[in-house]
Tab-separated table of C-alpha atoms in Angstrom:
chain	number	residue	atom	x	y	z
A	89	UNK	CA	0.000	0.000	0.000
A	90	UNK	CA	1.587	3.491	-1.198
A	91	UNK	CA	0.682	6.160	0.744
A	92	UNK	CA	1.984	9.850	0.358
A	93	UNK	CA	2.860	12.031	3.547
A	94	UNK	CA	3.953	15.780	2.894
A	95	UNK	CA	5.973	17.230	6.418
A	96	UNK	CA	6.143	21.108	6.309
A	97	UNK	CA	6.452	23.545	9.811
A	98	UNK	CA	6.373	27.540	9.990
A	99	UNK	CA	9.899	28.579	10.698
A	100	UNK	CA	8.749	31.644	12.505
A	101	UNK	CA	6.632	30.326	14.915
A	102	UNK	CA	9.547	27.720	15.735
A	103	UNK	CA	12.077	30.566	15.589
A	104	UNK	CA	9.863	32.219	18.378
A	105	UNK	CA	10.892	29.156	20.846
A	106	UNK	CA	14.406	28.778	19.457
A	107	UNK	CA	15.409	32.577	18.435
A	108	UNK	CA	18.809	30.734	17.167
A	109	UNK	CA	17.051	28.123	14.987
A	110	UNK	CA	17.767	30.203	11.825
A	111	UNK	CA	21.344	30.218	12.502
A	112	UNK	CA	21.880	26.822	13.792
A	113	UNK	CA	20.262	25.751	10.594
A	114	UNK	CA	22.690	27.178	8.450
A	115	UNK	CA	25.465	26.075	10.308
A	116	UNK	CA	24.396	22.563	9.781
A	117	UNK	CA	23.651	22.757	6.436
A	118	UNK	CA	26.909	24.166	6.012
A	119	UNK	CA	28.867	21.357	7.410
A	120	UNK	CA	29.835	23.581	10.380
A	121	UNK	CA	28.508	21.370	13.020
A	122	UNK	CA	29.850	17.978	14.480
A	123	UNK	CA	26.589	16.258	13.394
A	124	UNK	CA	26.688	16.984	10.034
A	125	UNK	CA	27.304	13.291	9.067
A	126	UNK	CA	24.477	12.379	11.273
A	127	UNK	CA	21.965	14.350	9.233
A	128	UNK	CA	20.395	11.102	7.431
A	129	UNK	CA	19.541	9.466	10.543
A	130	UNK	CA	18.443	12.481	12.140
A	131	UNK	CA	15.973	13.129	9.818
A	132	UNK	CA	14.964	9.523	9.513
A	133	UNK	CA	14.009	9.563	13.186
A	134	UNK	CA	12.029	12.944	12.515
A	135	UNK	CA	10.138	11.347	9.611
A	136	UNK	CA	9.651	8.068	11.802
A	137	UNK	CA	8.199	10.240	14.518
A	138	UNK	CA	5.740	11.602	12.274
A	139	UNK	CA	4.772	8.192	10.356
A	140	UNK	CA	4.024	6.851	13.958
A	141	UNK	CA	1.810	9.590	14.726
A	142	UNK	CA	0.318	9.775	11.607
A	143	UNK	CA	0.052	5.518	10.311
A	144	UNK	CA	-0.465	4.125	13.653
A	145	UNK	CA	-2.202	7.366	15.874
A	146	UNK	CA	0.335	6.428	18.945
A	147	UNK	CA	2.886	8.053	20.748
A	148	UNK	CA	6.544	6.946	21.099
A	149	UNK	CA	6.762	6.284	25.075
A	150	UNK	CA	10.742	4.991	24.916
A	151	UNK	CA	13.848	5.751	22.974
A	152	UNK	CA	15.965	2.847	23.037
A	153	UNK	CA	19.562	3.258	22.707
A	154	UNK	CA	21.786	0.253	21.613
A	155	UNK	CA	19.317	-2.137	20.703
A	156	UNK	CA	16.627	-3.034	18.654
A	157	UNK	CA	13.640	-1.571	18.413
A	158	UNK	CA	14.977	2.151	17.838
A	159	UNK	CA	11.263	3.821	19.252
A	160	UNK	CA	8.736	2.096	21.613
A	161	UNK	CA	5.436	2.232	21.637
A	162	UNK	CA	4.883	0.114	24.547
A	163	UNK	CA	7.508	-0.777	26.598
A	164	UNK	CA	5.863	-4.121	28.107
A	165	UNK	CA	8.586	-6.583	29.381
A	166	UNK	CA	8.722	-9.595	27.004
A	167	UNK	CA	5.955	-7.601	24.857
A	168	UNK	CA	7.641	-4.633	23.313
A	169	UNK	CA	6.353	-2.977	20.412
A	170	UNK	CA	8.317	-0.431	18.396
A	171	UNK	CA	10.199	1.203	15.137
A	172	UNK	CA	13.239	0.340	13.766
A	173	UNK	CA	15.044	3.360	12.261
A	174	UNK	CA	17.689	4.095	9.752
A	175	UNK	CA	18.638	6.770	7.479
A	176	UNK	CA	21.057	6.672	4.706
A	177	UNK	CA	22.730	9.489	2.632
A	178	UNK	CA	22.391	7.854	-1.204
A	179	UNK	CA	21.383	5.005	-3.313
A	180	UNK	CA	18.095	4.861	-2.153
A	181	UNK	CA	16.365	1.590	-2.717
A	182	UNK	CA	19.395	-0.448	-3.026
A	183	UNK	CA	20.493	1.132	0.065
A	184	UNK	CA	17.494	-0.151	1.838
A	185	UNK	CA	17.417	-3.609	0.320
A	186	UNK	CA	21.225	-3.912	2.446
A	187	UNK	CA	19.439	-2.555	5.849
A	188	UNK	CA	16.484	-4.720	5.451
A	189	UNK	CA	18.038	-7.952	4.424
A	190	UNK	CA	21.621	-7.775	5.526
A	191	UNK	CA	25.026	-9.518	4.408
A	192	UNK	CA	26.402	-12.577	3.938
A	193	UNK	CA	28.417	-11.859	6.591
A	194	UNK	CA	25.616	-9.311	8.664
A	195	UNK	CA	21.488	-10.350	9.341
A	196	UNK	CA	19.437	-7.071	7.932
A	197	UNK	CA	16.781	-5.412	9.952
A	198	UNK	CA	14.432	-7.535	9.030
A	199	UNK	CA	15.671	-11.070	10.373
A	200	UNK	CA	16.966	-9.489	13.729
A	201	UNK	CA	13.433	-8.315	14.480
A	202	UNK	CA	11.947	-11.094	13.541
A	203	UNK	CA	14.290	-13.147	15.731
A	204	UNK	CA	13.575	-10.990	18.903
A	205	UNK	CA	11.244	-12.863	21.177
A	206	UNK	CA	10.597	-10.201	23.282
A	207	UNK	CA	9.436	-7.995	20.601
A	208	UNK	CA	5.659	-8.846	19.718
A	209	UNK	CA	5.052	-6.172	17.238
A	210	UNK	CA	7.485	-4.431	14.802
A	211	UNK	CA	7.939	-1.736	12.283
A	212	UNK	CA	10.688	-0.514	9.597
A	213	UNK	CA	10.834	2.907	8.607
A	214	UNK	CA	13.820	3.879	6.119
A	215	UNK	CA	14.389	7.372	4.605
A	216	UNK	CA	16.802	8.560	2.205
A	217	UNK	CA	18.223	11.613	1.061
A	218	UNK	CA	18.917	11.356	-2.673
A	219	UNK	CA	16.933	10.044	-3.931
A	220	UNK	CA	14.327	11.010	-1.519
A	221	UNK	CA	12.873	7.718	-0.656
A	222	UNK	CA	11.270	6.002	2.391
A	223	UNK	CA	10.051	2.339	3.380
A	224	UNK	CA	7.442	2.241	6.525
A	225	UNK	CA	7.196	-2.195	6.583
A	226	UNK	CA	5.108	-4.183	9.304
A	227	UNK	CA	7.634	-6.485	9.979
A	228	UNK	CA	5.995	-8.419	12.557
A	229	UNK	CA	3.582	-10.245	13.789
C-alpha cells in the first residue's frame, strides 16, 4: 500500500521558541557542526516520529539506545512494540534492500526483528536523502 505524507512547519513560529534556529540551521547545512554526518539518521528519526503519529495514531513512550527496536510504543517486558530506524545518505532503494536484508556476513533489519522474542510487534521505517525515498514495513507479527 503506497501512501503519500507531505511534512512542512512555519519557521517563525519555531524561531519564536528557538530565536537561534535560523542560525543553527545554516550552520548545519553548512557542514559547520559535528553532526553533520548524522543528518540522514536524524531526519529519519524525525520522519519516523511523524509516520508513527500519523500511520499508527500512537505516541513513542521509549527511545531505546543500543538495541533493537529504535522507538517504543509500549515498553511491556517480554511484549515490546516499536520502530526500527535508519537513514542513509544515497542510493536509495538499493540502500534499503542492504538494511532490510543484511550480508552474507551481517542479518538485515528484518531477520533481527523477527528473531527478537521479546518484541511482539514491529515496524521498519527507512528514509533517504537522494533520492528522496522512504520504506514504513510491518515487519511483525
Amino acid at each position: 500500500m503506497d501512501h503519500e505524507l507531505t511534512v512542512s512547519w512555519d519557521m517563525a513560529r519555531l524561531t519564536e521558541h528557538d530565536p537561534r534556529l535560523e542560525s543553527d540551521i545554516r550552520r548545519f547545512r553548512e557542514g559547520k557542526t559535528l553532526t553533520h554526518e548524522d543528518r540522514p539518521k536524524y531526519a529519519a528519526y524525525g520522519l519516523a516520529m511523524v509516520a508513527v503519529s500519523c500511520l499508527l495514531r500512537q505516541r513513542i513512550v521509549h527511545v531505546a539506545y543500543y538495541r533493537a527496536p529504535d522507538l517504543l510504543l509500549d515498553t511491556t517486558a517480554g511484549a515490546l512494540r516499536g520502530v526500527e530506524v535508519a537513514g542513509r545518505t544515497t542510493k536509495g532503494y538499493a540502500a534499503f534492500k542492504q538494511a532490510l536484508d543484511g550480508t552474507a556476513s551481517k542479518p538485515g533489519k528484518r531477520g533481527q526483528l523477527a528473531a527478537m522474542e521479546d518484541v511482539t510487534e514491529a515496524y521498519i521505517s527507512l528514509w533517504c536523502v537522494d533520492p528522496k525515498v522512504s520504506i514504513w514495513e510491518k515487519v511483525k507479527p
